[in-house]
Amino acid sequence: MKPSRATGPSPWLRLLPDISSERRGFVLAWWGFALTFGGMRLLTWLIHIEVAGLGDVQTGGVHIHHYVWGILLLAVVGAAGLVARSARARAWMGLAYGVGLALVVDEAALLLSLEDVYWDTTGGISIALAIAVIAVAGSVLAVTREDSDADEPDGG
């Protein structure tokens, strides 16, 4: 009999079988951060060079910067962290945390200067900060080790 989706193993357990459930959220946060940062830089560059069909998100003529979505996502992850404790929830929250943090860090220069400096020299602060986060988090994950608990009873 095939296990139901609710009780079957998590996709993260299948993708990262040798990573403990406690560590899996951190690895997914790192991946989410790095991929979202790269993806947002690519997307904003395509908008900047006016690739057909792409444009800023606006409401009432006001540009909604992507740090807003990052802050909202971090707020949801924070609230979920107050109640969710399963390994599966920690994995999804780790991924969402990395994505949300990347959306905020990518516009750190704007938040520091309170001006839209994304494509100015000052905007490089965001790039430097993001690269530092990726490097430090990746280094910490690489040099620390934890025993695997791939046979998790809660579905990973």
Coordinates of N, CA and C in Angstrom, one line a residue:
M1 N 0.8 -1.2 0.0 CA 0.0 0.0 0.0 C 0.9 1.2 0.0
K2 N 0.6 2.2 -0.9 CA 1.4 3.4 -1.0 C 1.0 4.4 0.2
P3 N 2.0 5.0 0.8 CA 1.7 5.9 1.9 C 1.1 7.1 1.4
S4 N 0.1 7.6 2.2 CA -0.5 8.9 1.8 C 0.4 10.0 1.9
R5 N 0.1 11.1 1.2 CA 0.9 12.3 1.1 C 1.2 12.8 2.5
A6 N 0.2 12.8 3.4 CA 0.3 13.3 4.7 C 1.3 12.5 5.6
T7 N 1.4 11.2 5.4 CA 2.2 10.4 6.2 C 3.5 9.9 5.6
G8 N 3.6 10.1 4.2 CA 4.8 9.7 3.5 C 6.0 10.6 3.9
P9 N 7.2 10.1 3.4 CA 8.4 10.9 3.7 C 8.3 12.3 3.0
S10 N 8.9 13.2 3.6 CA 9.0 14.6 3.1 C 9.9 14.6 1.8
P11 N 9.6 15.5 0.9 CA 10.5 15.6 -0.3 C 11.9 16.0 0.2
W12 N 12.0 16.7 1.3 CA 13.3 17.2 1.7 C 14.1 16.0 2.3
L13 N 13.4 15.0 2.9 CA 14.1 13.8 3.4 C 14.7 13.0 2.2
R14 N 13.9 12.9 1.1 CA 14.4 12.2 -0.1 C 15.6 13.0 -0.7
L15 N 15.5 14.3 -0.7 CA 16.5 15.2 -1.4 C 17.8 15.2 -0.5
L16 N 17.6 15.3 0.8 CA 18.7 15.4 1.7 C 18.7 14.3 2.8
P17 N 18.9 13.0 2.3 CA 18.7 11.9 3.3 C 19.8 11.8 4.3
D18 N 21.0 12.4 4.1 CA 22.1 12.3 5.1 C 22.1 13.5 6.0
I19 N 21.2 14.4 5.9 CA 21.2 15.6 6.7 C 20.1 15.4 7.8
S20 N 20.5 15.7 9.0 CA 19.6 15.5 10.1 C 18.4 16.5 10.0
S21 N 17.3 16.1 10.7 CA 16.1 17.0 10.6 C 16.4 18.4 11.2
E22 N 17.3 18.4 12.3 CA 17.6 19.7 12.9 C 18.4 20.5 12.0
R23 N 19.3 19.9 11.2 CA 20.2 20.7 10.3 C 19.5 21.0 8.9
R24 N 18.6 20.2 8.5 CA 18.0 20.3 7.2 C 17.4 21.7 6.9
G25 N 16.7 22.3 7.9 CA 16.2 23.6 7.8 C 17.2 24.6 7.5
F26 N 18.4 24.5 8.1 CA 19.5 25.4 7.9 C 20.1 25.3 6.5
V27 N 20.2 24.1 6.0 CA 20.7 23.8 4.7 C 19.7 24.4 3.7
L28 N 18.4 24.2 3.9 CA 17.4 24.7 3.0 C 17.3 26.2 3.0
A29 N 17.6 26.8 4.2 CA 17.6 28.3 4.3 C 18.8 28.8 3.5
W30 N 19.9 28.1 3.6 CA 21.1 28.6 2.8 C 20.8 28.5 1.3
W31 N 20.3 27.3 0.9 CA 19.9 27.2 -0.6 C 18.9 28.2 -1.0
G32 N 17.8 28.4 -0.2 CA 16.8 29.3 -0.5 C 17.3 30.7 -0.6
F33 N 18.2 31.1 0.3 CA 18.8 32.4 0.3 C 19.6 32.6 -1.0
A34 N 20.6 31.7 -1.3 CA 21.4 31.8 -2.4 C 20.7 31.9 -3.7
L35 N 19.7 30.9 -3.9 CA 19.0 30.9 -5.2 C 18.0 32.1 -5.3
T36 N 17.4 32.5 -4.2 CA 16.5 33.7 -4.3 C 17.3 34.9 -4.6
F37 N 18.5 35.1 -4.0 CA 19.3 36.3 -4.2 C 19.7 36.3 -5.7
G38 N 20.2 35.2 -6.2 CA 20.6 35.1 -7.6 C 19.4 35.4 -8.5
G39 N 18.3 34.7 -8.2 CA 17.1 34.9 -9.1 C 16.6 36.3 -9.1
M40 N 16.6 37.0 -7.9 CA 16.1 38.4 -7.8 C 17.0 39.3 -8.6
R41 N 18.3 39.1 -8.5 CA 19.3 39.9 -9.2 C 19.0 39.8 -10.7
L42 N 18.8 38.5 -11.2 CA 18.5 38.3 -12.6 C 17.2 39.0 -13.0
L43 N 16.2 38.8 -12.2 CA 14.9 39.3 -12.5 C 14.9 40.9 -12.6
T44 N 15.5 41.5 -11.6 CA 15.6 42.9 -11.5 C 16.4 43.5 -12.7
W45 N 17.5 42.7 -13.1 CA 18.3 43.2 -14.2 C 17.4 43.1 -15.5
L46 N 16.7 42.1 -15.6 CA 15.8 41.9 -16.8 C 14.8 43.1 -16.9
I47 N 14.2 43.4 -15.7 CA 13.3 44.6 -15.6 C 14.1 45.9 -16.0
H48 N 15.3 46.0 -15.4 CA 16.1 47.2 -15.6 C 16.4 47.4 -17.1
I49 N 16.7 46.3 -17.8 CA 17.0 46.5 -19.3 C 15.7 46.4 -20.1
E50 N 14.6 46.4 -19.5 CA 13.3 46.5 -20.1 C 13.0 45.3 -21.1
V51 N 13.2 44.1 -20.6 CA 12.8 42.9 -21.3 C 11.3 42.9 -21.4
A52 N 10.8 42.6 -22.6 CA 9.4 42.7 -22.9 C 8.6 41.9 -21.9
G53 N 7.5 42.5 -21.3 CA 6.6 41.8 -20.5 C 7.0 41.9 -19.0
L54 N 8.2 42.3 -18.6 CA 8.6 42.3 -17.2 C 8.5 43.7 -16.7
G55 N 8.1 43.9 -15.5 CA 8.0 45.2 -14.9 C 7.9 45.1 -13.4
D56 N 8.0 46.3 -12.8 CA 7.9 46.4 -11.3 C 6.5 46.0 -10.8
V57 N 6.5 45.5 -9.6 CA 5.2 45.3 -9.0 C 4.8 46.7 -8.4
Q58 N 3.6 47.1 -8.8 CA 3.1 48.4 -8.3 C 1.7 48.3 -7.8
T59 N 1.3 49.2 -6.9 CA 0.0 49.4 -6.5 C -0.3 50.9 -6.4
G60 N -1.3 51.4 -7.1 CA -1.6 52.8 -7.0 C -0.4 53.7 -7.5
G61 N 0.4 53.2 -8.4 CA 1.5 53.9 -8.9 C 2.7 53.9 -8.0
V62 N 2.7 53.1 -6.9 CA 3.8 53.0 -6.0 C 4.5 51.7 -6.2
H63 N 5.8 51.8 -6.4 CA 6.6 50.5 -6.6 C 6.7 49.8 -5.3
I64 N 6.3 48.5 -5.3 CA 6.5 47.7 -4.1 C 7.8 47.0 -4.2
H65 N 8.7 47.4 -3.4 CA 10.1 46.7 -3.4 C 10.0 45.3 -2.9
H66 N 10.9 44.5 -3.3 CA 10.8 43.1 -2.9 C 11.2 42.8 -1.5
Y67 N 11.8 43.8 -0.8 CA 12.0 43.6 0.6 C 10.7 43.5 1.4
V68 N 9.6 44.2 0.9 CA 8.3 44.1 1.6 C 7.8 42.7 1.6
W69 N 8.0 41.9 0.5 CA 7.5 40.5 0.4 C 8.4 39.7 1.4
G70 N 9.7 40.1 1.4 CA 10.6 39.4 2.3 C 10.2 39.5 3.8
I71 N 9.9 40.8 4.2 CA 9.5 41.0 5.6 C 8.2 40.3 5.9
L72 N 7.3 40.3 5.0 CA 6.0 39.5 5.2 C 6.3 38.0 5.3
L73 N 7.2 37.5 4.5 CA 7.5 36.1 4.6 C 8.2 35.7 5.9
L74 N 9.1 36.6 6.3 CA 9.8 36.4 7.6 C 8.8 36.4 8.7
A75 N 7.8 37.3 8.6 CA 6.8 37.4 9.7 C 6.0 36.1 9.8
V76 N 5.6 35.5 8.6 CA 4.9 34.3 8.6 C 5.7 33.1 9.1
V77 N 7.0 33.1 8.7 CA 7.9 32.0 9.2 C 8.1 32.2 10.8
G78 N 8.2 33.4 11.2 CA 8.3 33.6 12.7 C 7.1 33.1 13.4
A79 N 5.9 33.4 12.9 CA 4.7 33.0 13.6 C 4.6 31.5 13.5
A80 N 4.9 30.9 12.4 CA 4.8 29.5 12.2 C 5.7 28.8 13.2
G81 N 6.9 29.4 13.4 CA 7.9 28.8 14.3 C 7.4 28.8 15.7
L82 N 6.5 29.6 16.1 CA 5.9 29.6 17.4 C 5.1 28.3 17.7
V83 N 4.5 27.8 16.6 CA 3.6 26.6 16.8 C 4.1 25.3 16.2
A84 N 4.8 25.4 15.0 CA 5.2 24.2 14.3 C 6.5 23.7 14.8
R85 N 6.5 22.4 15.1 CA 7.7 21.8 15.6 C 8.2 20.5 14.9
S86 N 7.4 20.1 13.9 CA 7.8 18.8 13.2 C 9.0 19.1 12.3
A87 N 9.7 18.0 12.0 CA 10.8 18.1 11.1 C 10.4 18.6 9.7
R88 N 9.3 18.2 9.2 CA 8.8 18.6 7.9 C 8.5 20.1 8.0
A89 N 7.9 20.6 9.0 CA 7.6 22.1 9.2 C 8.9 22.8 9.3
R90 N 9.9 22.3 10.0 CA 11.2 23.0 10.1 C 11.9 23.1 8.8
A91 N 11.8 22.1 8.0 CA 12.4 22.1 6.6 C 11.8 23.2 5.8
W92 N 10.4 23.2 5.7 CA 9.7 24.2 4.9 C 10.0 25.6 5.4
M93 N 10.0 25.8 6.8 CA 10.3 27.1 7.3 C 11.7 27.5 7.1
G94 N 12.6 26.6 7.1 CA 14.0 26.9 6.7 C 14.1 27.5 5.3
L95 N 13.5 26.8 4.4 CA 13.5 27.3 3.0 C 12.8 28.7 2.9
A96 N 11.7 28.8 3.5 CA 11.0 30.1 3.4 C 11.8 31.2 4.1
Y97 N 12.4 30.9 5.2 CA 13.3 31.8 5.9 C 14.4 32.3 5.0
G98 N 15.1 31.4 4.3 CA 16.1 31.8 3.4 C 15.6 32.7 2.3
V99 N 14.5 32.3 1.7 CA 13.9 33.1 0.6 C 13.6 34.5 1.1
G100 N 12.9 34.6 2.3 CA 12.5 35.9 2.8 C 13.7 36.8 3.2
L101 N 14.7 36.1 3.8 CA 15.9 36.9 4.2 C 16.6 37.4 2.9
A102 N 16.7 36.6 1.9 CA 17.3 37.1 0.6 C 16.6 38.3 0.0
L103 N 15.3 38.3 0.1 CA 14.5 39.4 -0.5 C 14.8 40.7 0.3
V104 N 15.0 40.6 1.6 CA 15.3 41.7 2.4 C 16.8 42.2 2.2
V105 N 17.7 41.2 2.3 CA 19.2 41.6 2.2 C 19.5 42.1 0.8
D106 N 18.8 41.6 -0.3 CA 19.0 42.2 -1.6 C 18.7 43.6 -1.7
E107 N 17.9 44.2 -0.8 CA 17.6 45.6 -0.8 C 18.1 46.3 0.4
A108 N 19.2 45.7 1.1 CA 19.7 46.3 2.3 C 20.2 47.7 2.1
A109 N 20.9 48.0 0.9 CA 21.4 49.3 0.6 C 20.2 50.3 0.6
L110 N 19.1 50.0 0.0 CA 18.0 50.8 0.0 C 17.5 51.1 1.4
L111 N 17.4 50.1 2.2 CA 16.9 50.2 3.6 C 17.9 51.1 4.4
L112 N 19.2 51.0 4.1 CA 20.1 51.8 4.9 C 20.1 53.3 4.5
S113 N 20.0 53.5 3.2 CA 20.1 54.9 2.7 C 18.7 55.6 2.5
L114 N 17.6 54.7 2.6 CA 16.3 55.2 2.4 C 16.1 55.9 1.0
E115 N 16.9 55.4 0.0 CA 16.8 55.9 -1.3 C 17.0 54.6 -2.2
D116 N 16.3 54.7 -3.4 CA 16.4 53.5 -4.3 C 17.8 53.6 -5.0
V117 N 18.8 52.9 -4.4 CA 20.1 52.9 -4.9 C 20.5 51.5 -5.5
Y118 N 19.5 50.7 -5.9 CA 19.7 49.4 -6.3 C 20.8 49.3 -7.4
W119 N 20.7 50.2 -8.4 CA 21.7 50.1 -9.5 C 22.8 51.1 -9.4
D120 N 22.9 51.8 -8.3 CA 24.0 52.8 -8.0 C 25.1 52.0 -7.4
T121 N 26.3 52.7 -7.3 CA 27.4 52.2 -6.6 C 27.1 51.8 -5.2
T122 N 26.3 52.6 -4.5 CA 26.0 52.3 -3.1 C 25.2 51.0 -3.0
G123 N 24.5 50.6 -4.1 CA 23.7 49.4 -4.1 C 24.6 48.2 -3.9
G124 N 25.9 48.3 -4.2 CA 26.8 47.2 -4.0 C 26.9 46.7 -2.6
I125 N 26.4 47.5 -1.6 CA 26.4 47.1 -0.2 C 25.5 45.8 -0.1
S126 N 24.4 45.8 -0.8 CA 23.5 44.7 -0.8 C 24.2 43.4 -1.3
I127 N 24.9 43.6 -2.4 CA 25.6 42.4 -3.1 C 26.6 41.9 -2.1
A128 N 27.4 42.8 -1.6 CA 28.5 42.4 -0.6 C 27.9 41.7 0.6
L129 N 26.8 42.2 1.1 CA 26.2 41.6 2.3 C 25.7 40.2 2.0
A130 N 25.0 40.1 0.8 CA 24.5 38.8 0.4 C 25.6 37.8 0.2
I131 N 26.6 38.2 -0.5 CA 27.7 37.2 -0.7 C 28.4 36.8 0.6
A132 N 28.5 37.8 1.6 CA 29.0 37.5 2.9 C 28.1 36.5 3.6
V133 N 26.8 36.7 3.6 CA 25.9 35.7 4.2 C 26.0 34.3 3.6
I134 N 26.0 34.3 2.3 CA 26.2 33.0 1.6 C 27.5 32.3 2.0
A135 N 28.6 33.1 2.0 CA 29.9 32.5 2.3 C 30.0 32.1 3.8
V136 N 29.5 32.9 4.7 CA 29.6 32.5 6.1 C 28.7 31.4 6.4
A137 N 27.5 31.4 6.0 CA 26.5 30.3 6.3 C 27.0 29.0 5.6
G138 N 27.5 29.1 4.4 CA 28.0 27.9 3.7 C 29.2 27.4 4.4
S139 N 30.1 28.2 4.9 CA 31.3 27.8 5.6 C 30.9 27.1 6.9
V140 N 30.0 27.7 7.7 CA 29.5 27.1 8.9 C 28.9 25.7 8.7
L141 N 28.1 25.6 7.6 CA 27.5 24.3 7.3 C 28.6 23.3 6.9
A142 N 29.6 23.8 6.2 CA 30.7 22.9 5.7 C 31.6 22.4 6.9
V143 N 31.9 23.2 7.8 CA 32.8 22.8 8.9 C 32.2 22.2 10.1
T144 N 30.9 22.3 10.2 CA 30.2 21.7 11.3 C 29.5 20.4 10.8
R145 N 29.4 19.5 11.7 CA 28.9 18.2 11.3 C 27.9 17.7 12.3
E146 N 26.9 17.0 11.9 CA 26.0 16.4 12.9 C 25.6 15.0 12.4
D147 N 25.3 14.1 13.3 CA 24.9 12.8 13.0 C 23.6 12.8 12.2
S148 N 23.4 12.0 11.3 CA 22.2 11.9 10.5 C 21.1 11.1 11.3
D149 N 19.9 11.6 11.1 CA 18.8 10.9 11.7 C 17.7 10.6 10.6
A150 N 18.2 10.1 9.5 CA 17.4 9.9 8.3 C 16.2 9.0 8.6
D151 N 16.2 8.2 9.6 CA 15.1 7.3 9.9 C 14.2 8.0 10.9
E152 N 13.7 9.2 10.5 CA 12.9 10.0 11.4 C 11.5 9.4 11.5
P153 N 10.9 9.4 12.7 CA 9.6 8.9 12.9 C 8.5 9.8 12.4
D154 N 8.8 11.1 12.3 CA 7.8 12.1 12.0 C 7.8 12.5 10.5
G155 N 8.4 11.7 9.6 CA 8.3 11.9 8.2 C 9.3 12.9 7.6
G156 N 10.2 13.5 8.5 CA 11.3 14.3 8.0 C 10.9 15.5 7.4

